[in-house]
Amino acid sequence: MFDLKRVSVRFKEEIKSIEKERRIVILSHVDADGVSAGVLVHKALRENSFNVVDLLYPKKGENGFSDSVIGRVLERKPDVVFIVDLGSYKKEFKGVEKIIIIDHHKPEGVVENGVLFTSFPPPPYISAAYLSFLLFDNIGFSPKDFLGAIGEAGDFGTSVKDVPMYDEILKKYKKKWISHVASLINAARRIPEFDIKTSTRYLMNANEFSDLLSESEAKSTLETYRERVKREVDRWKRVRPKFSGSLA
């Protein structure tokens, strides 16, 4: 069973050990959970005067712990790296003083100089974005609760049980709209353009959940992506399977 109180004590120790001027890079996944997690961590740190220099994501088809991704992280010359929603593996980020991993997948190891904060194994089913929200909330950083909820809805829906404060947040913002925003974020990675910049900008520009429901260039673009994905899914639903003998 996930022990939030115990994990939060260690998380607070790790955050307190980071000097405010140290260069921080965040590396996150590209789905609704990952983008929400990356933006939530970015905002929580920036709003508490930490020196976040970049938020990065793997390119289409890249593994989050591939040499190419690690290379791009190291090009930013970070002192501290946050890795969210990308799993946990035994890899090396040369020259990085501290690596903080926030994740919910089964770990395959921990990076050198790394500390893993995980909600694995479930239950409860807590996504990386929602775990990020819980951790920063427990140390008094006032993270954006709606970003945690978007990530949770994107990975596990709106009916999961025993997730702290989740039901209250869903009532506050309405399940329908949390789910809708999650679907917009996911649409950006499902199109050929793989437009994670727009989904990131959409969330980054939101100070309140209502900002995500207001018309904007980013929202309009994501709505278009969502319709394209829906049309493609509907098209494949209409395609009749071809049979060869007894096999489809």
Short mmCIF file of C-alpha atoms in Angstrom, two decimals:
data_model
loop_
_atom_site.label_atom_id
_atom_site.label_comp_id
_atom_site.label_asym_id
_atom_site.label_seq_id
_atom_site.Cartn_x
_atom_site.Cartn_y
_atom_site.Cartn_z
CA MET A 1 0.00 0.00 0.00
CA PHE A 2 1.30 3.45 -0.98
CA ASP A 3 2.41 5.37 2.14
CA LEU A 4 2.06 9.04 1.13
CA LYS A 5 3.17 10.43 4.49
CA ARG A 6 6.42 8.45 4.54
CA VAL A 7 7.20 9.18 0.89
CA SER A 8 6.47 12.89 1.35
CA VAL A 9 8.98 13.17 4.19
CA ARG A 10 11.75 11.87 1.90
CA PHE A 11 10.53 14.05 -0.97
CA LYS A 12 10.71 17.16 1.23
CA GLU A 13 14.28 16.28 2.21
CA GLU A 14 15.28 15.94 -1.44
CA ILE A 15 13.66 19.21 -2.49
CA LYS A 16 15.16 21.11 0.47
CA SER A 17 18.62 19.90 -0.54
CA ILE A 18 18.37 21.64 -3.94
CA GLU A 19 19.85 25.13 -3.88
CA LYS A 20 17.60 27.62 -5.65
CA GLU A 21 20.20 28.62 -8.25
CA ARG A 22 20.94 25.05 -9.40
CA ARG A 23 19.96 24.37 -13.01
CA ILE A 24 16.93 22.06 -13.22
CA VAL A 25 15.76 20.18 -16.32
CA ILE A 26 12.50 18.21 -16.40
CA LEU A 27 12.10 15.18 -18.68
CA SER A 28 8.62 13.77 -19.12
CA HIS A 29 6.39 11.52 -21.23
CA VAL A 30 4.10 12.72 -24.04
CA ASP A 31 0.63 11.42 -23.09
CA ALA A 32 -1.94 13.24 -20.94
CA ASP A 33 -0.30 11.97 -17.76
CA GLY A 34 3.21 12.80 -18.87
CA VAL A 35 2.53 16.28 -20.25
CA SER A 36 0.42 17.17 -17.21
CA ALA A 37 3.13 15.86 -14.90
CA GLY A 38 5.88 17.78 -16.66
CA VAL A 39 3.94 21.04 -16.58
CA LEU A 40 2.85 20.52 -12.96
CA VAL A 41 6.43 19.96 -11.79
CA HIS A 42 7.65 22.92 -13.87
CA LYS A 43 5.04 25.27 -12.40
CA ALA A 44 5.46 24.01 -8.82
CA LEU A 45 9.22 24.55 -8.92
CA ARG A 46 9.16 27.87 -10.80
CA GLU A 47 6.48 29.31 -8.51
CA ASN A 48 8.70 28.45 -5.55
CA SER A 49 11.72 30.24 -7.07
CA PHE A 50 13.66 27.24 -8.38
CA ASN A 51 15.76 27.65 -11.53
CA VAL A 52 13.97 25.46 -14.10
CA VAL A 53 15.81 25.89 -17.40
CA ASP A 54 13.89 23.46 -19.64
CA LEU A 55 11.08 20.93 -19.97
CA LEU A 56 11.88 18.16 -22.46
CA TYR A 57 10.04 15.19 -23.97
CA PRO A 58 11.21 12.25 -26.10
CA LYS A 59 10.66 12.66 -29.82
CA LYS A 60 8.30 10.35 -31.69
CA GLY A 61 9.53 6.76 -31.42
CA GLU A 62 12.25 7.56 -28.88
CA ASN A 63 12.66 5.73 -25.60
CA GLY A 64 12.82 8.16 -22.69
CA PHE A 65 16.10 6.67 -21.48
CA SER A 66 17.77 6.36 -24.89
CA ASP A 67 21.22 7.85 -25.44
CA SER A 68 19.74 10.50 -27.75
CA VAL A 69 17.30 11.72 -25.11
CA ILE A 70 19.89 11.66 -22.33
CA GLY A 71 22.22 13.59 -24.65
CA ARG A 72 19.66 16.36 -25.15
CA VAL A 73 19.15 16.59 -21.39
CA LEU A 74 22.89 16.88 -20.78
CA GLU A 75 23.22 19.60 -23.45
CA ARG A 76 21.26 21.85 -21.07
CA LYS A 77 24.00 21.34 -18.45
CA PRO A 78 21.62 20.55 -15.59
CA ASP A 79 22.62 20.14 -11.97
CA VAL A 80 19.32 18.43 -11.17
CA VAL A 81 16.99 16.40 -13.41
CA PHE A 82 13.37 15.47 -12.72
CA ILE A 83 12.15 12.45 -14.72
CA VAL A 84 8.39 11.94 -14.68
CA ASP A 85 6.17 9.21 -16.16
CA LEU A 86 8.97 7.54 -18.12
CA GLY A 87 9.62 4.51 -15.94
CA SER A 88 12.80 3.95 -13.97
CA TYR A 89 15.94 2.32 -15.37
CA LYS A 90 19.57 1.89 -14.40
CA LYS A 91 21.17 4.49 -16.67
CA GLU A 92 23.77 7.22 -16.25
CA PHE A 93 23.39 10.98 -16.64
CA LYS A 94 27.04 12.05 -16.46
CA GLY A 95 27.75 15.14 -14.41
CA VAL A 96 24.25 15.47 -12.94
CA GLU A 97 24.28 15.94 -9.16
CA LYS A 98 20.77 14.69 -8.41
CA ILE A 99 17.99 12.93 -10.31
CA ILE A 100 14.45 12.74 -8.94
CA ILE A 101 12.14 10.21 -10.60
CA ILE A 102 8.37 10.41 -10.11
CA ASP A 103 6.61 7.45 -11.65
CA HIS A 104 3.94 4.75 -11.42
CA HIS A 105 5.33 1.97 -13.65
CA LYS A 106 7.15 -1.14 -12.47
CA PRO A 107 10.76 0.01 -11.96
CA GLU A 108 13.58 -1.70 -13.86
CA GLY A 109 16.31 -0.08 -11.80
CA VAL A 110 17.27 3.45 -10.70
CA VAL A 111 19.65 5.86 -12.42
CA GLU A 112 22.98 6.74 -10.83
CA ASN A 113 22.50 9.57 -8.29
CA GLY A 114 18.76 8.97 -8.58
CA VAL A 115 15.93 8.78 -6.06
CA LEU A 116 12.69 7.08 -7.11
CA PHE A 117 9.28 8.19 -5.85
CA THR A 118 6.71 5.71 -7.07
CA SER A 119 3.10 4.70 -6.52
CA PHE A 120 3.88 1.18 -7.76
CA PRO A 121 2.50 -1.34 -7.04
CA PRO A 122 -1.20 -0.49 -7.20
CA PRO A 123 -3.78 -0.26 -5.81
CA PRO A 124 -4.45 2.58 -5.48
CA TYR A 125 -3.89 3.51 -9.12
CA ILE A 126 -2.04 6.82 -8.97
CA SER A 127 -0.59 8.33 -12.14
CA ALA A 128 2.71 10.23 -12.33
CA ALA A 129 0.95 13.60 -12.61
CA TYR A 130 -1.29 12.88 -9.65
CA LEU A 131 1.63 11.55 -7.60
CA SER A 132 3.51 14.76 -8.43
CA PHE A 133 0.51 16.75 -7.22
CA LEU A 134 0.31 14.78 -3.95
CA LEU A 135 4.04 15.11 -3.25
CA PHE A 136 4.26 18.85 -3.91
CA ASP A 137 0.98 19.45 -2.08
CA ASN A 138 2.27 17.62 0.99
CA ILE A 139 5.34 19.84 1.19
CA GLY A 140 3.32 23.06 0.86
CA PHE A 141 4.19 24.02 -2.73
CA SER A 142 0.54 24.60 -3.81
CA PRO A 143 0.69 22.64 -7.10
CA LYS A 144 -2.13 22.92 -9.65
CA ASP A 145 -4.63 20.24 -8.62
CA PHE A 146 -6.31 20.20 -12.03
CA LEU A 147 -3.04 19.17 -13.70
CA GLY A 148 -2.81 16.16 -11.42
CA ALA A 149 -6.43 15.26 -12.15
CA ILE A 150 -5.95 15.53 -15.93
CA GLY A 151 -3.05 13.08 -15.76
CA GLU A 152 -4.98 10.70 -13.51
CA ALA A 153 -8.01 10.76 -15.81
CA GLY A 154 -5.80 10.25 -18.86
CA ASP A 155 -4.25 7.07 -17.47
CA PHE A 156 -6.92 5.61 -15.20
CA GLY A 157 -10.21 7.39 -15.93
CA THR A 158 -12.49 9.06 -13.42
CA SER A 159 -13.79 6.04 -11.50
CA VAL A 160 -10.66 4.84 -9.71
CA LYS A 161 -10.99 4.29 -5.95
CA ASP A 162 -8.95 5.26 -2.89
CA VAL A 163 -6.94 8.00 -4.61
CA PRO A 164 -6.52 10.83 -2.05
CA MET A 165 -8.60 13.95 -2.84
CA TYR A 166 -9.34 12.81 -6.41
CA ASP A 167 -13.12 12.64 -6.03
CA GLU A 168 -13.18 16.13 -4.53
CA ILE A 169 -11.13 17.56 -7.40
CA LEU A 170 -13.37 15.87 -9.97
CA LYS A 171 -16.42 17.41 -8.30
CA LYS A 172 -14.71 20.79 -8.30
CA TYR A 173 -13.94 20.79 -12.03
CA LYS A 174 -16.47 18.19 -13.30
CA LYS A 175 -15.50 14.74 -14.62
CA LYS A 176 -16.71 15.60 -18.12
CA TRP A 177 -14.32 18.51 -18.54
CA ILE A 178 -11.31 16.88 -16.90
CA SER A 179 -11.76 13.91 -19.27
CA HIS A 180 -12.22 16.21 -22.25
CA VAL A 181 -8.99 18.08 -21.57
CA ALA A 182 -7.14 14.77 -21.13
CA SER A 183 -8.42 13.66 -24.53
CA LEU A 184 -7.13 16.88 -26.11
CA ILE A 185 -3.65 16.29 -24.70
CA ASN A 186 -3.64 12.69 -25.89
CA ALA A 187 -4.75 13.69 -29.38
CA ALA A 188 -1.54 15.69 -29.92
CA ARG A 189 0.61 12.56 -29.71
CA ARG A 190 -1.68 10.41 -31.86
CA ILE A 191 -1.42 12.48 -35.02
CA PRO A 192 1.52 12.23 -37.47
CA GLU A 193 2.72 15.72 -36.52
CA PHE A 194 3.30 14.56 -32.92
CA ASP A 195 2.67 18.11 -31.69
CA ILE A 196 3.71 17.98 -28.04
CA LYS A 197 4.70 21.65 -28.14
CA THR A 198 1.07 22.67 -28.50
CA SER A 199 -0.25 20.37 -25.77
CA THR A 200 2.48 21.64 -23.45
CA ARG A 201 1.75 25.29 -24.26
CA TYR A 202 -1.97 24.69 -23.71
CA LEU A 203 -1.35 23.50 -20.14
CA MET A 204 1.53 25.86 -19.40
CA ASN A 205 -0.59 28.93 -20.18
CA ALA A 206 -3.34 27.87 -17.75
CA ASN A 207 -3.28 29.40 -14.29
CA GLU A 208 -6.79 28.14 -13.55
CA PHE A 209 -8.75 25.19 -14.92
CA SER A 210 -11.20 27.61 -16.53
CA ASP A 211 -8.35 28.84 -18.74
CA LEU A 212 -8.31 25.40 -20.40
CA LEU A 213 -11.98 25.73 -21.32
CA SER A 214 -11.61 29.24 -22.75
CA GLU A 215 -10.97 29.61 -26.46
CA SER A 216 -7.32 29.88 -27.43
CA GLU A 217 -5.13 29.05 -30.41
CA ALA A 218 -3.71 26.01 -28.62
CA LYS A 219 -7.14 24.71 -27.61
CA SER A 220 -8.49 25.16 -31.14
CA THR A 221 -5.54 23.24 -32.58
CA LEU A 222 -5.97 20.40 -30.09
CA GLU A 223 -9.72 20.22 -30.77
CA THR A 224 -8.88 19.80 -34.46
CA TYR A 225 -6.43 17.01 -33.63
CA ARG A 226 -9.06 15.31 -31.50
CA GLU A 227 -11.57 15.36 -34.35
CA ARG A 228 -8.97 13.93 -36.73
CA VAL A 229 -8.23 11.08 -34.34
CA LYS A 230 -11.94 10.41 -33.88
CA ARG A 231 -12.54 10.30 -37.64
CA GLU A 232 -9.67 7.86 -38.10
CA VAL A 233 -10.96 5.59 -35.32
CA ASP A 234 -14.46 5.70 -36.79
CA ARG A 235 -13.08 4.88 -40.24
CA TRP A 236 -11.30 1.78 -38.98
CA LYS A 237 -14.42 0.68 -37.15
CA ARG A 238 -16.19 0.55 -40.52
CA VAL A 239 -13.49 -1.52 -42.22
CA ARG A 240 -14.57 -5.15 -42.42
CA PRO A 241 -11.87 -7.70 -41.50
CA LYS A 242 -10.35 -9.76 -44.31
CA PHE A 243 -10.30 -13.51 -43.75
CA SER A 244 -7.79 -16.07 -44.97
CA GLY A 245 -9.21 -19.48 -44.27
CA SER A 246 -10.29 -19.39 -40.63
CA LEU A 247 -7.98 -16.50 -39.71
CA ALA A 248 -8.86 -12.81 -39.72
#
